[in-house]
CSV table of C-alpha atoms in Angstrom, one decimal:
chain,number,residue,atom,x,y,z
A,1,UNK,CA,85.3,92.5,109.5
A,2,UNK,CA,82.7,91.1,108.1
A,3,UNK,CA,81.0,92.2,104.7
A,4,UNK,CA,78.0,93.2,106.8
A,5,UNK,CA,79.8,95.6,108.3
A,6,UNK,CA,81.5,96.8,105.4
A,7,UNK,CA,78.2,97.8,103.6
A,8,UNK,CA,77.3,99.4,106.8
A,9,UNK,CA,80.3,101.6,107.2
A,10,UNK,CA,80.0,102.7,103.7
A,11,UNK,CA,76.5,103.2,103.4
A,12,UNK,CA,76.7,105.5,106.8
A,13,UNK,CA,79.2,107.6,105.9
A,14,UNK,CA,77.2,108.1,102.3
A,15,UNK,CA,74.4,108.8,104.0
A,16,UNK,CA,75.7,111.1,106.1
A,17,UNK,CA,77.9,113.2,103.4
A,18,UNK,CA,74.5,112.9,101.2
A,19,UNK,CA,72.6,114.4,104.1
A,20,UNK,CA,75.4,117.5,105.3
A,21,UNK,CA,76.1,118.4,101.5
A,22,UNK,CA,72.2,118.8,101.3
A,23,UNK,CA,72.1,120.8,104.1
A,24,UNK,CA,75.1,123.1,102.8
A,25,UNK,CA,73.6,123.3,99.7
A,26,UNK,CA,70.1,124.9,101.0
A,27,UNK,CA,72.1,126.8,103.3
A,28,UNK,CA,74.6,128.1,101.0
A,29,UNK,CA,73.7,130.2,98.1
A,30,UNK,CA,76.7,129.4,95.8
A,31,UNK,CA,78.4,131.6,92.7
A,32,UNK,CA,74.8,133.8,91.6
A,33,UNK,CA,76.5,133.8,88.3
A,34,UNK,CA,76.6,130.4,87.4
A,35,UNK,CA,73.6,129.8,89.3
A,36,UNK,CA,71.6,131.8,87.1
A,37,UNK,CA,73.1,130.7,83.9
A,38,UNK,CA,72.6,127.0,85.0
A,39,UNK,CA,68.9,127.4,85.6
A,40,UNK,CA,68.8,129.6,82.5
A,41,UNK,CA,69.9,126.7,80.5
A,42,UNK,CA,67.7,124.0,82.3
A,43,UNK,CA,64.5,126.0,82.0
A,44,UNK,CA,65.5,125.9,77.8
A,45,UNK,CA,66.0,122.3,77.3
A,46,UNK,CA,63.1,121.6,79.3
A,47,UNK,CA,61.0,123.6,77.1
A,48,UNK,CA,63.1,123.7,73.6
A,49,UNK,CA,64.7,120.2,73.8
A,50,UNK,CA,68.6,119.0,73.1
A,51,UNK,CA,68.2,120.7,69.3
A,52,UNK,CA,68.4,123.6,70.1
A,53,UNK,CA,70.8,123.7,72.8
A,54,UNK,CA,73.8,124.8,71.0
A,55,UNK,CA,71.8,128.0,68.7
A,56,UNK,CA,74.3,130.5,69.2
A,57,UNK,CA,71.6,132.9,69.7
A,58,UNK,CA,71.3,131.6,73.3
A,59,UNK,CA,75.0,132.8,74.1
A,60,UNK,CA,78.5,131.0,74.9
A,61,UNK,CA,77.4,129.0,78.4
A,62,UNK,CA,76.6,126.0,77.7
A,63,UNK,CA,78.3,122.6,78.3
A,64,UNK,CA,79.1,119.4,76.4
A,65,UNK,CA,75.9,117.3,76.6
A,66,UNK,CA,76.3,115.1,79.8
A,67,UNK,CA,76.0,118.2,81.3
A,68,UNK,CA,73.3,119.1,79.1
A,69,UNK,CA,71.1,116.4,79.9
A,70,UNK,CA,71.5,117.0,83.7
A,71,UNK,CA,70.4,120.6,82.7
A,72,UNK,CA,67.4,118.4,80.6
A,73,UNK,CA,66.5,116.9,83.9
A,74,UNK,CA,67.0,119.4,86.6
A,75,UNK,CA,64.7,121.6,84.1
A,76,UNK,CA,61.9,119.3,83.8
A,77,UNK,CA,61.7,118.7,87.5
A,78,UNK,CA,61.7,122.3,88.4
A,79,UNK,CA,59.3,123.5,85.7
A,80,UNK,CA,57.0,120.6,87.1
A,81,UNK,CA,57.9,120.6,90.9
A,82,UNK,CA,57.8,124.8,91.3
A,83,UNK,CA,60.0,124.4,94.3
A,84,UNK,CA,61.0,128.1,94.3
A,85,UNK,CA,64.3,130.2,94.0
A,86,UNK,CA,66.1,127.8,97.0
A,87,UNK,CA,64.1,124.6,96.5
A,88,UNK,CA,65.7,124.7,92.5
A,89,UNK,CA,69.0,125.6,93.7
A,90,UNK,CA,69.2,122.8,95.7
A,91,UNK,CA,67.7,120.7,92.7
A,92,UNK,CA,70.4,121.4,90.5
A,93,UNK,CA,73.1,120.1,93.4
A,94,UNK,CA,71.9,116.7,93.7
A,95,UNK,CA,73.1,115.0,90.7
A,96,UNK,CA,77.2,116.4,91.6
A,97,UNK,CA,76.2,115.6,95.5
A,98,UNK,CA,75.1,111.8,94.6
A,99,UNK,CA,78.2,111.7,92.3
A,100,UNK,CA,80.6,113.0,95.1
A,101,UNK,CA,79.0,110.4,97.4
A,102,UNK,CA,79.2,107.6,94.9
A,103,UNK,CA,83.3,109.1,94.1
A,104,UNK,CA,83.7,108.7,98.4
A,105,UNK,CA,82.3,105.0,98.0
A,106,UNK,CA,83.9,104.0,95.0
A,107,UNK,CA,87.4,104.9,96.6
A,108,UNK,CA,86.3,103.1,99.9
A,109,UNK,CA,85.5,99.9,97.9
A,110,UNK,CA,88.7,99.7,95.8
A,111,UNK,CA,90.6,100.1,98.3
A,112,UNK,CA,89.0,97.0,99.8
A,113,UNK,CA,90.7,94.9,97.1
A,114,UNK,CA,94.3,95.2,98.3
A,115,UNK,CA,93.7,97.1,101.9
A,116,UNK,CA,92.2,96.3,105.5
A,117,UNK,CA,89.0,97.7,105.9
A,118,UNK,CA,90.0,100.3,108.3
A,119,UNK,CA,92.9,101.8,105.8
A,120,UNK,CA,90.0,102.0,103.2
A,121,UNK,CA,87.6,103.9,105.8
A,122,UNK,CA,90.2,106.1,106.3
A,123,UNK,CA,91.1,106.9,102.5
A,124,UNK,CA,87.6,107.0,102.1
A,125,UNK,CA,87.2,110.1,104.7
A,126,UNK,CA,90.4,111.3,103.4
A,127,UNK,CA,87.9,112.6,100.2
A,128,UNK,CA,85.0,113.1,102.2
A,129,UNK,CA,86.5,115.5,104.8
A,130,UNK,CA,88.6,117.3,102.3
A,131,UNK,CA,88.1,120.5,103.0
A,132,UNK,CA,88.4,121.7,99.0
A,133,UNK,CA,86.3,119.3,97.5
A,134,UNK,CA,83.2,119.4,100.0
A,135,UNK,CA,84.0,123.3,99.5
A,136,UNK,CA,83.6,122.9,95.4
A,137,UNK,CA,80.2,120.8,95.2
A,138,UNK,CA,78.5,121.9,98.8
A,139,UNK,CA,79.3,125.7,98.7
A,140,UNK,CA,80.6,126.9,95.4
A,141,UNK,CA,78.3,124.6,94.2
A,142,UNK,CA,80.3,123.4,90.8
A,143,UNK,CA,79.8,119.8,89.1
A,144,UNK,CA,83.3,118.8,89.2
A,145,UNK,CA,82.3,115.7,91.3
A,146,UNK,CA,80.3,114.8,87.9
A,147,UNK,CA,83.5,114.3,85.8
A,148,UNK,CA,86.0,112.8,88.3
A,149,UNK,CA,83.5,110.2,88.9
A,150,UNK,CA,83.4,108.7,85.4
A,151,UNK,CA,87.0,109.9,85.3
A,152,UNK,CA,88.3,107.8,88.6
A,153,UNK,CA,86.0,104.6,87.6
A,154,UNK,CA,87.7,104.5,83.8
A,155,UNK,CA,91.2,104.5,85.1
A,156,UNK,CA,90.2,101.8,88.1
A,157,UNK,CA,88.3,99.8,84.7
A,158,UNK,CA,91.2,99.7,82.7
A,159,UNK,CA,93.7,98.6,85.2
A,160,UNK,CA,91.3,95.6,86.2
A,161,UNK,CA,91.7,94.5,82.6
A,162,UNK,CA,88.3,95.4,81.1
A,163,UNK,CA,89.5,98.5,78.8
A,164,UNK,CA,86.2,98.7,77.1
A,165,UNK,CA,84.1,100.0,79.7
A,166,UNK,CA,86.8,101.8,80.7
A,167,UNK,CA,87.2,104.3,78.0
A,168,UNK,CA,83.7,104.7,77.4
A,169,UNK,CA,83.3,106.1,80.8
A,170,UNK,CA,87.0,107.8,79.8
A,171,UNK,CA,84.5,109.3,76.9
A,172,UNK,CA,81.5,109.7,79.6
A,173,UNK,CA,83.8,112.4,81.4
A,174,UNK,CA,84.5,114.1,78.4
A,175,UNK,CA,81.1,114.5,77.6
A,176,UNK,CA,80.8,116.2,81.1
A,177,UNK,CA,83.6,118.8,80.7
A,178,UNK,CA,87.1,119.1,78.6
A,179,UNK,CA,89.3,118.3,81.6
A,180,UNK,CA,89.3,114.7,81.5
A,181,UNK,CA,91.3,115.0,78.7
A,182,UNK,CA,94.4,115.0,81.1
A,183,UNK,CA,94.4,111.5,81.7
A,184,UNK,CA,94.0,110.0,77.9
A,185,UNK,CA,97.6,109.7,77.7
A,186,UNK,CA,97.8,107.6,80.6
A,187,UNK,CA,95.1,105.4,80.1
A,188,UNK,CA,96.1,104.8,75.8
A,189,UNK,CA,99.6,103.9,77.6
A,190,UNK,CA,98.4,101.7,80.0
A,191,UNK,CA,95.7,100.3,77.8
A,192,UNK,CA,99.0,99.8,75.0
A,193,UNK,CA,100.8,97.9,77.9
A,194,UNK,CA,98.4,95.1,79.2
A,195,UNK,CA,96.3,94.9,76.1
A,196,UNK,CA,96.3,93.2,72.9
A,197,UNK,CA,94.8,95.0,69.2
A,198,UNK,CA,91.5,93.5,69.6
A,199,UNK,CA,90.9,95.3,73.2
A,200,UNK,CA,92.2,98.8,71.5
A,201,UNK,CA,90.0,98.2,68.4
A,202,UNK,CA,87.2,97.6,71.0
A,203,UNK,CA,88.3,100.4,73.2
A,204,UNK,CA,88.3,103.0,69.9
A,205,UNK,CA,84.7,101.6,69.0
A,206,UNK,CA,83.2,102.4,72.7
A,207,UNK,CA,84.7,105.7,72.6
A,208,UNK,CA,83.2,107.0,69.5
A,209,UNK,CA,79.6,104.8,70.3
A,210,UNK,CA,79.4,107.4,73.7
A,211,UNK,CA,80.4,110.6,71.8
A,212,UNK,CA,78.2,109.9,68.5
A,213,UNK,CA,75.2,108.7,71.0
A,214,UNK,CA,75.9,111.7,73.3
A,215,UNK,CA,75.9,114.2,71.1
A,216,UNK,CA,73.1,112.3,69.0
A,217,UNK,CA,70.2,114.5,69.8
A,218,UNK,CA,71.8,117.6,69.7
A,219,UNK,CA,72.9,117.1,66.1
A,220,UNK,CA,69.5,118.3,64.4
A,221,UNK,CA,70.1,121.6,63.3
A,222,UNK,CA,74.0,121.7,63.3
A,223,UNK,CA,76.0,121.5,61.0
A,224,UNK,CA,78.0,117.7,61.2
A,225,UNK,CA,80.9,119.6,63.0
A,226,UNK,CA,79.1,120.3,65.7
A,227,UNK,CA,81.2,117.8,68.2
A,228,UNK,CA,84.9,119.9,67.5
A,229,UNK,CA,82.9,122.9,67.3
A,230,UNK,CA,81.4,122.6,70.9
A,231,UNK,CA,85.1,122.3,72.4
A,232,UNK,CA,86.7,124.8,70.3
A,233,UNK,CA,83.9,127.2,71.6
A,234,UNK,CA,84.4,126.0,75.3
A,235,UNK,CA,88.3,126.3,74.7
A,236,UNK,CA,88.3,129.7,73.5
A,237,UNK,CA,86.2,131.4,76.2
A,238,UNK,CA,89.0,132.0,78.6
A,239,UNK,CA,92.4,132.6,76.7
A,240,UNK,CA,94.2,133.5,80.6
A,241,UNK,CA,97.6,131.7,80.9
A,242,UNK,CA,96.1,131.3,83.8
A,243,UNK,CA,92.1,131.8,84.7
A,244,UNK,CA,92.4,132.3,88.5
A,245,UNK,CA,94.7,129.0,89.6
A,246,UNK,CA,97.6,128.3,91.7
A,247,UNK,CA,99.4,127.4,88.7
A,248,UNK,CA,102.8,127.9,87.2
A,249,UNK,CA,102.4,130.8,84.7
A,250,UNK,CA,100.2,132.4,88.0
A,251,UNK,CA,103.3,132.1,89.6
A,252,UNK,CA,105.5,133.3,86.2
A,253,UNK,CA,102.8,136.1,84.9
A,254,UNK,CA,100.1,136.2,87.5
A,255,UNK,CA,96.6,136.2,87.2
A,256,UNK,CA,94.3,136.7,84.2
A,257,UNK,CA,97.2,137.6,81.7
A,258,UNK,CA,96.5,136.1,78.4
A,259,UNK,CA,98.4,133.1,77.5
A,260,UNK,CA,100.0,135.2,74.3
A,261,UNK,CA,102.5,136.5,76.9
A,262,UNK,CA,105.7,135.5,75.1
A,263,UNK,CA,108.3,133.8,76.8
A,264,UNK,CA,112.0,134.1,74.8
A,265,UNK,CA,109.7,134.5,72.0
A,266,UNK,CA,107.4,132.3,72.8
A,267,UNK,CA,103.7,132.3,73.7
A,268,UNK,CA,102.7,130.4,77.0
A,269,UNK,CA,100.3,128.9,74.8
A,270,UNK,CA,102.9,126.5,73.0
A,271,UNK,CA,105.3,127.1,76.0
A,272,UNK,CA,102.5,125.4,77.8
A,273,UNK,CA,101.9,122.8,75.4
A,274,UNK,CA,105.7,122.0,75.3
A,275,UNK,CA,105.6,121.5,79.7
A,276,UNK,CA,102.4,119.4,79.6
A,277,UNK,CA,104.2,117.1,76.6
A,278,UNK,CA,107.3,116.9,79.4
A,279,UNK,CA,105.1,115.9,82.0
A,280,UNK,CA,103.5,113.1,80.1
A,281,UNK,CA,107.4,112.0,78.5
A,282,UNK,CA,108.2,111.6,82.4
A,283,UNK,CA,104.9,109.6,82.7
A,284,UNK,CA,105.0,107.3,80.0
A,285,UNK,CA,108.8,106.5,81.3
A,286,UNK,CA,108.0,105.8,84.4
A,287,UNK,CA,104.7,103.4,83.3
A,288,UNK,CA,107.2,101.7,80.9
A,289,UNK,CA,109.9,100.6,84.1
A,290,UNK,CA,107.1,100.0,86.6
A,291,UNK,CA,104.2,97.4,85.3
A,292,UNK,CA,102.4,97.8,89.1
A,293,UNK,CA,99.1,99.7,89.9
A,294,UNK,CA,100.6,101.8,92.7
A,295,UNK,CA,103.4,103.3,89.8
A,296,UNK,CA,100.4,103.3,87.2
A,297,UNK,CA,97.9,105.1,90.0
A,298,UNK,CA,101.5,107.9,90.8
A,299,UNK,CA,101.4,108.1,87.1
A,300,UNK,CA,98.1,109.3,86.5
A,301,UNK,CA,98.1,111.6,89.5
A,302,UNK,CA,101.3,113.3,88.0
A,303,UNK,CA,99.7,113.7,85.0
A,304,UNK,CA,96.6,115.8,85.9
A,305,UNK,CA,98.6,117.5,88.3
A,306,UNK,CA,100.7,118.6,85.5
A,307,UNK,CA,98.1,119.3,83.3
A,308,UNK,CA,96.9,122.0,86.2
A,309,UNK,CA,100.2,123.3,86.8
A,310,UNK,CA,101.2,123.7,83.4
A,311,UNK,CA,98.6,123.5,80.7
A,312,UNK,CA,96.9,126.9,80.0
A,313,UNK,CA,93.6,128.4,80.4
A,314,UNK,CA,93.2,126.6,84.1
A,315,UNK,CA,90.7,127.9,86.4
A,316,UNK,CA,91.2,126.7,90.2
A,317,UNK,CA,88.8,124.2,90.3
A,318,UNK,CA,89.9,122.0,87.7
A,319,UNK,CA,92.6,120.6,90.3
A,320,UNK,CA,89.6,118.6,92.0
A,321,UNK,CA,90.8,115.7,89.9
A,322,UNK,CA,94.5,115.6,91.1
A,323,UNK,CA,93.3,115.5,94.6
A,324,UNK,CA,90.8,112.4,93.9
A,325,UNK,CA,93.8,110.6,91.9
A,326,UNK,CA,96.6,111.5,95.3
A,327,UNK,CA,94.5,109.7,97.9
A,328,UNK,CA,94.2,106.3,97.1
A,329,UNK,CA,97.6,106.1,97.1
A,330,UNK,CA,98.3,108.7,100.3
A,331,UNK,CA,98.9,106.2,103.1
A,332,UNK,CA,101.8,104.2,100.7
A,333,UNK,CA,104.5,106.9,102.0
A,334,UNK,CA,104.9,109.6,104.6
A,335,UNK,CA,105.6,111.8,101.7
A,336,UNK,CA,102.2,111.3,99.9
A,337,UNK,CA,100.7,111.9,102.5
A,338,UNK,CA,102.5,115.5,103.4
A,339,UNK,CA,101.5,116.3,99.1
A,340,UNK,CA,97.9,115.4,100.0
A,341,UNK,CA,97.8,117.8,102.6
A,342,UNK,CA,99.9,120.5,100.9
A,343,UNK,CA,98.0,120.3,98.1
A,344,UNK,CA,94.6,119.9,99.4
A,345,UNK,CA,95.4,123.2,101.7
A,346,UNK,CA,96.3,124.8,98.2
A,347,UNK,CA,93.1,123.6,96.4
A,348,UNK,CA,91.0,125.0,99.2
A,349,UNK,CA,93.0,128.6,98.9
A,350,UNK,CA,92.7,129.0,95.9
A,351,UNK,CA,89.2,128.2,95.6
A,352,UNK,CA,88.3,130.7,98.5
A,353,UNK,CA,90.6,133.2,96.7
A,354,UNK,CA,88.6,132.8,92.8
A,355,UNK,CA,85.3,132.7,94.4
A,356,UNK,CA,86.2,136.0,96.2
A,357,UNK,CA,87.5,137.5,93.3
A,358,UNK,CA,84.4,136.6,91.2
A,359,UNK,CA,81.7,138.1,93.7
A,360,UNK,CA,84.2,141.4,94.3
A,361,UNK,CA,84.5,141.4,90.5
A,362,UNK,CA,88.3,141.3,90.9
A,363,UNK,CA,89.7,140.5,87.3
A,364,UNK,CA,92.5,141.8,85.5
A,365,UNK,CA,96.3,141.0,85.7
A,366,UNK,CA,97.4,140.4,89.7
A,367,UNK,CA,99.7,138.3,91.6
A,368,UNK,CA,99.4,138.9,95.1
A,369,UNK,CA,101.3,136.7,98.2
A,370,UNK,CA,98.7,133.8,98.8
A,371,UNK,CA,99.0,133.2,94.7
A,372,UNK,CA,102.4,133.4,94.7
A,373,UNK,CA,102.4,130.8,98.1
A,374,UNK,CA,99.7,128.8,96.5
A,375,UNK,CA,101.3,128.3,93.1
A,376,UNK,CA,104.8,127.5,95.0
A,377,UNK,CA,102.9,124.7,96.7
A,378,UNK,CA,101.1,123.2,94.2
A,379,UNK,CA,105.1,123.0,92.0
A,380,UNK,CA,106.9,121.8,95.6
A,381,UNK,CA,104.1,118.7,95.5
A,382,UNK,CA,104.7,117.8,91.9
A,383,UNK,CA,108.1,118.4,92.3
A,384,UNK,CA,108.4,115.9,95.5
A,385,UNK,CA,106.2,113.6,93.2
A,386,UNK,CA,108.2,113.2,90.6
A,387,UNK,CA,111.3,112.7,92.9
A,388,UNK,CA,109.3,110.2,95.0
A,389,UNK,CA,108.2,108.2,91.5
A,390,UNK,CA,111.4,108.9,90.0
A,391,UNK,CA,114.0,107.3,93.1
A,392,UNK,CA,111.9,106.2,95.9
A,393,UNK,CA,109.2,104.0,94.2
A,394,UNK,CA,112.4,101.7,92.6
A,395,UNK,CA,113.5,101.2,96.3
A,396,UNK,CA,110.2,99.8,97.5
A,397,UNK,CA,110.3,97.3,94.5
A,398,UNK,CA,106.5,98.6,92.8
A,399,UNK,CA,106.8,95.7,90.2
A,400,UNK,CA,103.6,94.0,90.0
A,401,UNK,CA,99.8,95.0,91.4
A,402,UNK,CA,99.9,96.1,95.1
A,403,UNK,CA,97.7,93.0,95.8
A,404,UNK,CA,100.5,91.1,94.3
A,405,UNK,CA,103.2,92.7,96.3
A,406,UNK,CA,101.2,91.8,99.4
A,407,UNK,CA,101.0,88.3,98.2
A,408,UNK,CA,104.5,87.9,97.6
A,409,UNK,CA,105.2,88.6,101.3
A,410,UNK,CA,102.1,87.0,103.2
A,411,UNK,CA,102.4,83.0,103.7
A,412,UNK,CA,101.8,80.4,101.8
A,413,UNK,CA,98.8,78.5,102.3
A,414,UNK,CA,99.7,74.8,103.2
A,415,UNK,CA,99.1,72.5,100.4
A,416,UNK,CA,95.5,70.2,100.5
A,417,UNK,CA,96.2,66.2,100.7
A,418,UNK,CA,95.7,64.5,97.7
């Protein structure tokens, strides 16, 4: 096809997930809680600015400042606009809908660079009819969208060789929420791999440029550790081994115990710790024996899957990234494939069940079947992941970028007369 064409599938299908999330959104009326402390917060820094964002005065539910300046914006449209109770709703879900679009198109186009246009269509509506992730920005209406996007783009930046840009957008998604922080390891590792000490100096600097820029404007009136303060505050606020996921100590503990519960002596906190440090031992191995993009792309979905399944304080949505990082890669195997759809059947679950529980105001300690069922099938997929980077992806040779493997297999081109 064409590149005509091309811009024409993808611009459809954007348009038309723009247009149905929209529609969902007016029609849906989301989690009232965070809906109200959303607008809350937006109708403040439209009328009190980034400064005083972070009194404590206001309460505990604010955000890191990406976040904050979307709540800057939504604010200053709605306090200009008036568009009523729905009409605001529906304001504050654009900026996640145009970022889930933009995560649907940005998955479409690079998988243009090593795949047929018809495999990238169809990884492309692998995201957009995912039945969790339309679920998390067009009904629960959350933001996740808003950090996988500058999430996804970093790890695609820094395996094209321009590290950079890559970890500033690394530093972006931080600035939306904490989660990002599950994919650091991978990307320093990578970045250690392909790069010399001038690109790492260079990375370093364009992290700290976004953070120092970001948080800029909210400095005035804080004291100068306000940045560690902000994520300390946001870390603290749920201190569940597990905060409503399919996870493992959900599975172990069940739900809403906090993550003090000692384990031979030890708190799931640093038991936690010690699972997530495994997970990343495994991925750093398996970076280190396979130099390709398919191993380093398995790599970094292992890694936030891990981080879900085993770090503490997870809440259910927080495996939206795991998904986003599986399905580039799910036609390369059978196998991926089945985890995508295991998994993305678990996500869904599990969102269903914490939204429930939320608007029936069931909290407490609990572990009923479908959390048991869920948790199991969230550990089978990084289980069958781990086996599949660990003895299938040596079999299929994964040295090298997939474009290269393809190249090493398609035919020469004959040579041009001199």
């Amino acid at each position: 096809m064409n590149s005509r064409t091309v811009i024409v599938i993808g611009v459809s299908v954007a348009l038309l997930m723009t247009a149905v999330e929209l529609a969902s959104v007016a029609h849906y009326d989301g989690l009232h809680w965070d809906i109200r402390s959303f607008a809350a917060r937006a109708i403040q820094m439209a009328y009190r600015g980034p400064a005083n964002y972070y009194d404590p005065r206001l309460g505990d539910d604010f955000y890191p400042p990406a976040i904050a300046y979307d709540q800057w914006l939504v604010g200053w449209l709605g306090t200009s606009l008036m568009p009523g109770v729905a009409g605001f709703r529906v304001l504050m879900q654009v900026p996640p809908i145009i970022c889930s679009v933009l995560l649907a198109l940005t998955i479409f186009f690079v998988a243009l660079r090593t795949d047929t246009v018809q495999r990238a269509v169809i990884l492309m509506l692998l995201y957009v009819l995912n039945p969790g992730l339309f679920y998390d920005v067009a009904v629960w209406a959350q933001n996740d969208s808003m950090y996988a996007l500058p999430m996804f783009l970093s790890f695609v930046l820094v395996l094209r060789g321009r590290p950079a840009l890559g970890w500033a957008l690394a530093a972006l998604a931080i600035l939306v929420k904490p989660q990002p922080v599950a994919l650091l390891p991978v990307l320093g590792l990578i970045t250690l791999l392909r790069q010399g000490p001038l690109q790492w100096t260079f990375s370093l600097a364009a992290v700290a440029a976004v953070i120092v820029i970001g948080f800029l404007p909210f400095q005035l009136n804080h004291h100068i550790t306000l940045v560690p303060d902000v994520y300390a505050q946001i870390g603290e606020r749920f201190r569940s081994a597990s905060s409503r996921a399919f996870n493992f100590p959900a599975l172990v503990f069940g739900m809403d115990v906090p993550d003090s519960v000692r384990v031979a002596g030890v708190s799931y906190f640093v038991l936690g710790g010690f699972l997530v440090l495994a997970t990343y031992v495994f991925v750093a191995r398996l970076l280190l024996q396979h130099a390709g993009d398919r191993a380093a792309t398995l790599a970094a979905f292992i890694g936030v899957l891990g981080f879900f399944l085993f770090a503490p304080r997870m809440h259910e949505r927080y495996g939206y990234a795991a998904l986003v990082f599986l399905i580039p890669i799910a036609l390369e195997s059978p196998l991926l494939m089945t985890a995508l759809l295991l998994l993305s059947a678990a996500f869904y679950s599990n969102l269903l069940y914490g939204m429930g529980g939320i608007e029936e105001l069931r909290f407490g300690a609990s572990r009923p079947w479908i959390v048991i069922c869920g948790a199991l099938l969230n550990l089978t997929v990084f289980a069958a992941s781990v086996w599949y980077a660990s003895y299938r992806l040596p079999a299929l040779g994964s040295v090298g970028s997939a474009s290269e493997e393809r190249s090493e297999t398609a035919p020469s081109a004959p040579a041009t007369e001199q």
